[in-house]
mmCIF file of C-alpha atoms in Angstrom:
data_model
loop_
_atom_site.group_PDB
_atom_site.id
_atom_site.type_symbol
_atom_site.label_atom_id
_atom_site.label_comp_id
_atom_site.label_asym_id
_atom_site.label_seq_id
_atom_site.Cartn_x
_atom_site.Cartn_y
_atom_site.Cartn_z
ATOM 1 C CA UNK D 1 0.219 0.266 0.272
ATOM 2 C CA UNK D 2 1.391 3.542 -0.810
ATOM 3 C CA UNK D 3 2.778 5.555 1.840
ATOM 4 C CA UNK D 4 1.434 8.898 0.757
ATOM 5 C CA UNK D 5 -2.567 6.888 0.598
ATOM 6 C CA UNK D 6 -2.042 5.881 4.577
ATOM 7 C CA UNK D 7 -0.413 9.688 5.256
ATOM 8 C CA UNK D 8 -3.719 11.262 3.813
ATOM 9 C CA UNK D 9 -5.876 8.615 5.302
ATOM 10 C CA UNK D 10 -4.054 9.407 8.533
ATOM 11 C CA UNK D 11 -4.152 13.475 8.146
ATOM 12 C CA UNK D 12 -7.825 12.769 7.010
ATOM 13 C CA UNK D 13 -9.006 11.097 9.838
ATOM 14 C CA UNK D 14 -7.071 12.927 12.332
ATOM 15 C CA UNK D 15 -8.469 16.382 10.895
ATOM 16 C CA UNK D 16 -4.537 17.811 11.484
ATOM 17 C CA UNK D 17 -1.270 17.679 8.883
ATOM 18 C CA UNK D 18 1.114 15.660 10.086
ATOM 19 C CA UNK D 19 3.548 16.528 8.107
ATOM 20 C CA UNK D 20 3.874 20.118 9.861
ATOM 21 C CA UNK D 21 6.791 20.659 11.773
ATOM 22 C CA UNK D 22 5.694 20.809 15.574
ATOM 23 C CA UNK D 23 5.398 18.846 19.114
ATOM 24 C CA UNK D 24 2.334 19.179 19.763
ATOM 25 C CA UNK D 25 0.966 16.101 21.822
ATOM 26 C CA UNK D 26 -1.767 15.717 18.453
ATOM 27 C CA UNK D 27 1.105 15.817 15.643
ATOM 28 C CA UNK D 28 3.302 14.040 17.643
ATOM 29 C CA UNK D 29 0.780 11.108 18.145
ATOM 30 C CA UNK D 30 -0.489 11.237 14.580
ATOM 31 C CA UNK D 31 3.074 10.914 13.133
ATOM 32 C CA UNK D 32 3.372 8.077 15.749
ATOM 33 C CA UNK D 33 -0.085 6.459 14.095
ATOM 34 C CA UNK D 34 1.231 6.996 10.343
ATOM 35 C CA UNK D 35 4.444 4.935 11.463
ATOM 36 C CA UNK D 36 2.825 2.170 12.925
ATOM 37 C CA UNK D 37 0.708 1.880 10.419
ATOM 38 C CA UNK D 38 3.029 2.339 7.601
ATOM 39 C CA UNK D 39 5.366 -0.424 8.957
ATOM 40 C CA UNK D 40 1.928 -2.777 9.696
ATOM 41 C CA UNK D 41 0.571 -2.767 6.048
ATOM 42 C CA UNK D 42 4.183 -2.238 4.094
ATOM 43 C CA UNK D 43 6.467 -4.769 6.661
ATOM 44 C CA UNK D 44 8.387 -4.748 3.372
ATOM 45 C CA UNK D 45 9.067 -1.055 3.459
ATOM 46 C CA UNK D 46 12.201 0.703 4.983
ATOM 47 C CA UNK D 47 12.718 2.696 8.585
ATOM 48 C CA UNK D 48 13.954 5.499 5.994
ATOM 49 C CA UNK D 49 11.068 5.419 3.495
ATOM 50 C CA UNK D 50 8.741 6.191 6.481
ATOM 51 C CA UNK D 51 10.801 8.979 7.656
ATOM 52 C CA UNK D 52 11.202 10.045 4.023
ATOM 53 C CA UNK D 53 7.767 11.030 3.441
ATOM 54 C CA UNK D 54 7.364 12.827 6.682
ATOM 55 C CA UNK D 55 11.205 14.151 6.793
ATOM 56 C CA UNK D 56 11.937 12.292 9.477
ATOM 57 C CA UNK D 57 15.483 9.799 9.497
ATOM 58 C CA UNK D 58 14.909 6.229 10.111
ATOM 59 C CA UNK D 59 15.759 6.466 14.486
ATOM 60 C CA UNK D 60 12.976 8.573 14.347
ATOM 61 C CA UNK D 61 11.068 6.174 12.794
ATOM 62 C CA UNK D 62 11.950 3.411 14.951
ATOM 63 C CA UNK D 63 11.207 5.314 18.480
ATOM 64 C CA UNK D 64 7.783 5.839 17.340
ATOM 65 C CA UNK D 65 6.871 2.813 15.983
ATOM 66 C CA UNK D 66 8.315 1.416 19.639
ATOM 67 C CA UNK D 67 6.288 4.013 21.158
ATOM 68 C CA UNK D 68 3.537 3.118 19.484
ATOM 69 C CA UNK D 69 3.247 -0.645 20.677
ATOM 70 C CA UNK D 70 4.177 0.485 24.526
ATOM 71 C CA UNK D 71 0.652 2.720 23.915
ATOM 72 C CA UNK D 72 -1.012 -0.272 22.881
ATOM 73 C CA UNK D 73 0.382 -2.583 25.058
ATOM 74 C CA UNK D 74 0.159 -0.622 28.247
ATOM 75 C CA UNK D 75 -3.391 0.844 27.185
ATOM 76 C CA UNK D 76 -1.963 4.463 27.620
ATOM 77 C CA UNK D 77 -4.454 6.208 25.519
ATOM 78 C CA UNK D 78 -7.768 4.386 24.977
ATOM 79 C CA UNK D 79 -8.923 7.069 21.859
ATOM 80 C CA UNK D 80 -5.240 6.771 20.008
ATOM 81 C CA UNK D 81 -5.489 2.767 20.085
ATOM 82 C CA UNK D 82 -9.413 2.828 18.950
ATOM 83 C CA UNK D 83 -7.956 5.607 16.052
ATOM 84 C CA UNK D 84 -5.388 3.000 15.398
ATOM 85 C CA UNK D 85 -7.477 -0.346 15.842
ATOM 86 C CA UNK D 86 -9.987 1.574 13.182
ATOM 87 C CA UNK D 87 -7.865 2.275 10.650
ATOM 88 C CA UNK D 88 -5.725 -0.538 10.422
ATOM 89 C CA UNK D 89 -9.059 -2.368 10.098
ATOM 90 C CA UNK D 90 -10.267 -0.201 6.782
ATOM 91 C CA UNK D 91 -6.679 0.020 5.327
ATOM 92 C CA UNK D 92 -6.242 -3.918 5.549
ATOM 93 C CA UNK D 93 -9.617 -4.086 4.121
ATOM 94 C CA UNK D 94 -8.873 -1.868 1.263
ATOM 95 C CA UNK D 95 -5.513 -3.701 0.902
ATOM 96 C CA UNK D 96 -7.186 -7.652 0.586
ATOM 97 C CA UNK D 97 -9.297 -6.355 -2.219
ATOM 98 C CA UNK D 98 -6.979 -4.785 -3.995
ATOM 99 C CA UNK D 99 -5.044 -7.846 -3.512
ATOM 100 C CA UNK D 100 -8.017 -9.661 -4.863
ATOM 101 C CA UNK D 101 -8.551 -7.304 -8.205
ATOM 102 C CA UNK D 102 -4.666 -7.870 -8.514
ATOM 103 C CA UNK D 103 -4.777 -12.073 -8.336
ATOM 104 C CA UNK D 104 -8.091 -12.169 -10.587
ATOM 105 C CA UNK D 105 -6.231 -10.091 -13.189
ATOM 106 C CA UNK D 106 -3.046 -12.203 -13.003
ATOM 107 C CA UNK D 107 -5.177 -15.259 -13.286
ATOM 108 C CA UNK D 108 -6.706 -14.052 -16.351
ATOM 109 C CA UNK D 109 -3.489 -13.277 -18.129
ATOM 110 C CA UNK D 110 -1.796 -16.786 -17.002
ATOM 111 C CA UNK D 111 -5.101 -18.312 -18.422
ATOM 112 C CA UNK D 112 -5.043 -16.263 -22.172
ATOM 113 C CA UNK D 113 -1.729 -17.880 -22.681
ATOM 114 C CA UNK D 114 -2.801 -21.711 -22.909
ATOM 115 C CA UNK D 115 -6.137 -20.725 -24.689
ATOM 116 C CA UNK D 116 -4.322 -19.267 -27.192
ATOM 117 C CA UNK D 117 -2.208 -21.776 -28.093
ATOM 118 C CA UNK D 118 -5.193 -23.872 -28.236
ATOM 119 C CA UNK D 119 -7.098 -21.445 -30.427
ATOM 120 C CA UNK D 120 -3.964 -20.837 -32.712
#
């Protein structure tokens, strides 16, 4: 899933622009939320690549994901956890739907080759 798409969804959901250079709690937690979602939905993407979207370095991304994990583990902010779970489920469902579409298209293309040989 595209990192910019996840960023847009987080911004829309929170009603703020998490790229804003501020240390206010809402913005910082929004960035943590984005980092966690980006890594969960794209396990192969690097920390540096996630950080490039927010103009942060890889260490900041690692810290953000670890902080978000601790918030979830120790149930420190129920509203943030609820937002994370809702967004994760929504984005994961969209990912599954798009993946199924790709699989169907791939299957159709692969099955056309034997048909071409048969009818040629």
